[in-house]
Coordinates of C-alpha atoms and ligand atoms in Angstrom, one line a residue:
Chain A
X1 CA 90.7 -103.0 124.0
X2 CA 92.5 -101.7 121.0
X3 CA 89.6 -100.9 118.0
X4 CA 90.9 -102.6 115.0
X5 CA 89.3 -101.2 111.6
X6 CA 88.8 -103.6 108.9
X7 CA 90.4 -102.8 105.7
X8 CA 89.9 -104.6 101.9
X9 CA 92.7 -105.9 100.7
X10 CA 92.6 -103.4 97.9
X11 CA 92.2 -100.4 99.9
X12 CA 93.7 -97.1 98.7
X13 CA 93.9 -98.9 95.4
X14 CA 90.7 -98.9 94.0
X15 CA 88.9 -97.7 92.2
X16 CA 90.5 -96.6 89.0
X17 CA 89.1 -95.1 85.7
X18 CA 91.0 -95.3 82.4
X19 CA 89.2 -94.1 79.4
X20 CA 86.0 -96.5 79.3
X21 CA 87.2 -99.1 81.2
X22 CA 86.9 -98.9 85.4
X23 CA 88.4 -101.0 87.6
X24 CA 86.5 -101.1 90.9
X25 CA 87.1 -103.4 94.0
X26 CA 84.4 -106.6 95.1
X27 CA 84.6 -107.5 98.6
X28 CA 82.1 -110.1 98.7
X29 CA 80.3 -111.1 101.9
X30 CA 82.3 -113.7 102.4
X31 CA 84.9 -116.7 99.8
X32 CA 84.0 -120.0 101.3
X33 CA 86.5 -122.7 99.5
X34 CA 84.6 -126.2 99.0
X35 CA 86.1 -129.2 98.4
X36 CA 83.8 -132.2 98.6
X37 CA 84.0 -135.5 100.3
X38 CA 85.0 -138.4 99.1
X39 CA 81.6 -139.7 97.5
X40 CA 80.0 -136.8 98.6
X41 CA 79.1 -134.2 95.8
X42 CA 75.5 -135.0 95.6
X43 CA 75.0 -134.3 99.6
X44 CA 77.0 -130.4 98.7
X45 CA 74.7 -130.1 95.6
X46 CA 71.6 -130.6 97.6
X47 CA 72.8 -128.4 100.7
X48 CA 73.6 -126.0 98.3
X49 CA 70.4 -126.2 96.6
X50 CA 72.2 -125.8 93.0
X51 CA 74.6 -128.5 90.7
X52 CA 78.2 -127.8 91.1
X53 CA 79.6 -126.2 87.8
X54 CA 81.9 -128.5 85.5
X55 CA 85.3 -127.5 84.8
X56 CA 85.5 -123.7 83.8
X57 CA 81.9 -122.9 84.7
X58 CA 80.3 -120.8 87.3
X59 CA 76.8 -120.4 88.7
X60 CA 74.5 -119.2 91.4
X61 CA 74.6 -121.2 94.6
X62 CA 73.5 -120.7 98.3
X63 CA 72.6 -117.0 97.8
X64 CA 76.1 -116.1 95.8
X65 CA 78.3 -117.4 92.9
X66 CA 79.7 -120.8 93.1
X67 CA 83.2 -121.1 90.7
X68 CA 84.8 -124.1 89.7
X69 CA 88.4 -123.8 91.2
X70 CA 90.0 -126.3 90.5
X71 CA 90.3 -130.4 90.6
X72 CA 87.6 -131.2 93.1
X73 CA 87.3 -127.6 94.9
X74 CA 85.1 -125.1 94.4
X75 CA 84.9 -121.4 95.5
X76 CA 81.8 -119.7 96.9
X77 CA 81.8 -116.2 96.5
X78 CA 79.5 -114.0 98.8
X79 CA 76.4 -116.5 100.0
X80 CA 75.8 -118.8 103.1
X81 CA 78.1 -121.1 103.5
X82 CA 76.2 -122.4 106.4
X83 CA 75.2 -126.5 106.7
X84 CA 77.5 -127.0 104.2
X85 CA 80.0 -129.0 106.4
X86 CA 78.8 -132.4 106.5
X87 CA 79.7 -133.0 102.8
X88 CA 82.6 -130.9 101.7
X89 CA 85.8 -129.5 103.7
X90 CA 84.4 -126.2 104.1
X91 CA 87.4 -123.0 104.0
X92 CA 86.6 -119.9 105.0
X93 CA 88.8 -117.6 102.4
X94 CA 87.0 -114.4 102.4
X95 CA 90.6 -112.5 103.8
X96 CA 92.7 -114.1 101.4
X97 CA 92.0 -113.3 97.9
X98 CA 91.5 -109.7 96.5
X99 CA 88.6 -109.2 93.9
X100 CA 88.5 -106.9 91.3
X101 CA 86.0 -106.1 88.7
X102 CA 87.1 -104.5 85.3
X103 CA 84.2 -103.6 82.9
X104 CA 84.0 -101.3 80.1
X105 CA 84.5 -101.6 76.1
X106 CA 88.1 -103.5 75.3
X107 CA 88.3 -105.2 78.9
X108 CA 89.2 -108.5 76.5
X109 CA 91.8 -106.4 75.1
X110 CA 93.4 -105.5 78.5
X111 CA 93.4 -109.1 79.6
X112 CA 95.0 -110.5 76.2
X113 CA 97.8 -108.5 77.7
X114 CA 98.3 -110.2 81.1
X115 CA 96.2 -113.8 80.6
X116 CA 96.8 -116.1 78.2
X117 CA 93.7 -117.3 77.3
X118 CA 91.1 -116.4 74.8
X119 CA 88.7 -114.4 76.4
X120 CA 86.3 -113.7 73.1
X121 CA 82.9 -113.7 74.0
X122 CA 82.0 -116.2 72.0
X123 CA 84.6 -118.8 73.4
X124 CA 84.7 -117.3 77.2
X125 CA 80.8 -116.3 77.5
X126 CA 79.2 -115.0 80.3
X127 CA 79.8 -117.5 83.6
X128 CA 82.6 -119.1 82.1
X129 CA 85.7 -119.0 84.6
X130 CA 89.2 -119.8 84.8
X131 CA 92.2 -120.8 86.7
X132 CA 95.2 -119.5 85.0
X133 CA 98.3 -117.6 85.3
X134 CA 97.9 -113.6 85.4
X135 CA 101.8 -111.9 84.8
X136 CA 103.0 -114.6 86.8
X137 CA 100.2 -114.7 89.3
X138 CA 98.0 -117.5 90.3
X139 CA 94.8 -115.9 89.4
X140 CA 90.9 -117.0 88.9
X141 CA 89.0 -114.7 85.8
X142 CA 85.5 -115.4 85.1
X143 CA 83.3 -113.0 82.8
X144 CA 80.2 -112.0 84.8
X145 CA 79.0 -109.5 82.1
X146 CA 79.2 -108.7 78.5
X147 CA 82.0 -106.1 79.0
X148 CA 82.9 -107.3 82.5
X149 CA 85.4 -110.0 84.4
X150 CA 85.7 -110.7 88.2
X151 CA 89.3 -111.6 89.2
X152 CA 90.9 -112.8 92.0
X153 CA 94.7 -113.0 93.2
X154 CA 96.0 -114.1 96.4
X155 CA 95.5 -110.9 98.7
X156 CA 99.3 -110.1 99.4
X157 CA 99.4 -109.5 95.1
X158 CA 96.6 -106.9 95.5
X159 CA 99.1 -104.0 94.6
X160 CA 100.5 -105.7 91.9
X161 CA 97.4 -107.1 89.9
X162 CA 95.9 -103.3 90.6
X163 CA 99.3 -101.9 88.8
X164 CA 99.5 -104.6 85.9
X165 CA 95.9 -104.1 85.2
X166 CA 96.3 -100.1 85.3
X167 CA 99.2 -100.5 82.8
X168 CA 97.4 -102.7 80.6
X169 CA 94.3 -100.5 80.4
X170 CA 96.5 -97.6 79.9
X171 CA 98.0 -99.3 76.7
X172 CA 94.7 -100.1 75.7
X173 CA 93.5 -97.0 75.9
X174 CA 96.3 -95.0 74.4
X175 CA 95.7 -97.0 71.2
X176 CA 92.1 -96.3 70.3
Chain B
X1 CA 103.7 -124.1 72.5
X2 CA 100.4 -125.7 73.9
X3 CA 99.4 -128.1 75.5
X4 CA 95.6 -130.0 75.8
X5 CA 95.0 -130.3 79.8
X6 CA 92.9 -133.1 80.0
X7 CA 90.4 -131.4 82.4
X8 CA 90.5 -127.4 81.5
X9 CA 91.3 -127.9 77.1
X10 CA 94.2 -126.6 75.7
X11 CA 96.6 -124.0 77.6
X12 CA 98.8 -122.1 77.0
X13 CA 102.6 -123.3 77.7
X14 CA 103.3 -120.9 80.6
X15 CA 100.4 -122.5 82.5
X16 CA 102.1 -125.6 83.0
X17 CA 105.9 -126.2 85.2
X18 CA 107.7 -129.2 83.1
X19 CA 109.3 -131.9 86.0
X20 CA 111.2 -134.2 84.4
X21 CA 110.9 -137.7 82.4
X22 CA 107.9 -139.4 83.2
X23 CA 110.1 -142.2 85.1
X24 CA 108.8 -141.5 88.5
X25 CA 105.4 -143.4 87.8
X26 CA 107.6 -146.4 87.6
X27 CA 109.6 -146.1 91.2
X28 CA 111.0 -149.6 92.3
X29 CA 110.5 -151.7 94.5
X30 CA 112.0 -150.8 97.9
X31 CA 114.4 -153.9 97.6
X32 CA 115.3 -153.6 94.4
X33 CA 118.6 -153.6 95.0
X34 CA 121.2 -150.2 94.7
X35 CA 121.6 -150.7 90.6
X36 CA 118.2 -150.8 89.8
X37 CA 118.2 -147.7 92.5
X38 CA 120.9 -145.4 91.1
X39 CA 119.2 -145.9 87.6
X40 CA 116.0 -144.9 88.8
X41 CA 117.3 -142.0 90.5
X42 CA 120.3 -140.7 88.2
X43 CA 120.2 -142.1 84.7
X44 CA 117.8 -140.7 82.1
X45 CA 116.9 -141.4 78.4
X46 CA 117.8 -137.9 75.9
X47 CA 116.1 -139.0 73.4
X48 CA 115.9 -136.6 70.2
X49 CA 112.3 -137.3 69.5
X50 CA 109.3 -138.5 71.0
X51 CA 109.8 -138.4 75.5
X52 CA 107.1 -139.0 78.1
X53 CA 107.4 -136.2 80.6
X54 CA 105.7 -135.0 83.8
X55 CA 104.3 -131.6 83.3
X56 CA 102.3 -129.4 86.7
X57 CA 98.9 -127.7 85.2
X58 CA 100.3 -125.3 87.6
X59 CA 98.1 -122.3 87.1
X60 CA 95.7 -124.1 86.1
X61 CA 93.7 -126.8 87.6
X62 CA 96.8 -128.5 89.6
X63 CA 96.9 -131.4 87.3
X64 CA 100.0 -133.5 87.1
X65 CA 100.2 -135.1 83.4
X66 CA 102.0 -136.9 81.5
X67 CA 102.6 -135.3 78.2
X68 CA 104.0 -137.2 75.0
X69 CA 106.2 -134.6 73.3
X70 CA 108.5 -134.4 69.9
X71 CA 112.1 -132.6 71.3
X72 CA 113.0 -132.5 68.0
X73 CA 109.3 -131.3 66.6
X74 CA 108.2 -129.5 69.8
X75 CA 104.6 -131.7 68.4
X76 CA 103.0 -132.3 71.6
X77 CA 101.5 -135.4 70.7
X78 CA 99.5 -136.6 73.8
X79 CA 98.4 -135.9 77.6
X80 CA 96.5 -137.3 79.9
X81 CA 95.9 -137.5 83.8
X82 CA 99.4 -138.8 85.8
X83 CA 97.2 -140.4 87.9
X84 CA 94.8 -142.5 85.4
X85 CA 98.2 -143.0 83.4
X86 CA 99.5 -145.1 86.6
X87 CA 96.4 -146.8 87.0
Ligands
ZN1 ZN1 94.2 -128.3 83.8

């Protein structure tokens, strides 16, 4: 039997250091997609132990972060996903997304480059996430910290969000 | 341009894919006959000024809407849910 070693999706990538902003890769324990039931989101809040987040929030659930992900779905990063079946059509996703973290002072900036949203803190606090369009890219952005946002593109777009992200932080950086 | 998604606020243009005149909420009947058929399917409205249009929240939250919009203007002037807008 051949030995197969597992590799992230942003291997070889990651991580990169631009002035004072890092980008590093996540590789959660597991993304668990969860879409609810028809009359069934009070069954997943309870099996989840946590309310499900309204449209562009986040919070914790099951042991990880729960994101809202869209009409009706939801995304479980890291966590159990576990017993969660009988009330939502449970995904596993955890091979299909890449997710980065870029933190450091100007990471708005970087992003006003690529997103178009406005990522201020005081409209896009901390646990406020996203589905929106990243240089073309289907993309999810939620600010987990002060100076910090997760964000996830489909896995096969791993080289490209890492190289429109290191050019955008390069720009940023060249200007201070 | 924006446009106020009636589920995730208002976005950015490039969020959204445009379809086309809002006319597909109101297909025919099945035996309708081939005039009221070819209309449906060929001939549209090109109005200068206020259109209802499909638009994709494509990006976004995968919301179809229909969006009331000024071609003359560019005034987006409404949207709400394609699906409640049937209803
Ligand atoms: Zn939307």
């Amino acid at each position: 039997m051949v030995e197969l070693v597992a590799k992230s999706a942003g291997d070889g990538l990651l991580p990169v250091t631009i002035g004072k902003l890092s980008l590093t890769e996540e590789v959660p324990t597991a993304l668990t997609s969860l879409m609810p039931f028809k009359g069934g989101a009070a069954a997943l809040e309870a099996a989840l132990g946590a309310g499900l987040p309204g449209p562009g929030e986040s919070g914790a659930a099951a042991g990880g972060r729960v994101l809202w992900f869209g009409q009706n779905q939801y995304m479980l990063v890291g966590g159990a996903a576990e017993g969660l079946g009988d009330a939502a059509a449970v995904t596993d996703q955890s091979d299909a997304w890449v997710v980065v973290r870029l933190e450091g002072e100007g990471c708005e900036d970087v992003l006003a480059r690529l997103v178009p949203l406005d990522l201020r803190p005081q409209v896009f606090a901390e646990g406020r996430t996203a589905r929106t369009e990243l240089m073309h890219m289907m993309s999810s952005v939620t600010r987990v910290g002060p100076q910090a946002f997760m964000i996830m593109v489909f896995r096969s777009m791993a080289a490209t969000l890492v190289h429109d992200l290191k050019t955008a932080m390069q720009g940023v950086t060249a200007r201070r | 341009m924006r446009i106020t998604c009636p589920i995730c606020g208002e976005r950015d243009r490039r969020e959204f894919y445009y379809k086309s005149a809002a006319v597909a909420l109101e297909r025919p009947d099945p035996e309708a006959g081939d005039g009221v058929w070819n209309d449906y399917l060929h001939l549209r409205e090109n109005p200068a000024g206020v259109t209802r249009e499909l638009w994709y929240h494509e990006t976004g939250c995968s919301a179809w809407l229909v969006v009331t919009r000024n071609t003359v203007s560019h005034e987006i002037l409404d949207a709400v849910l394609a699906s409640e807008a049937r209803a």
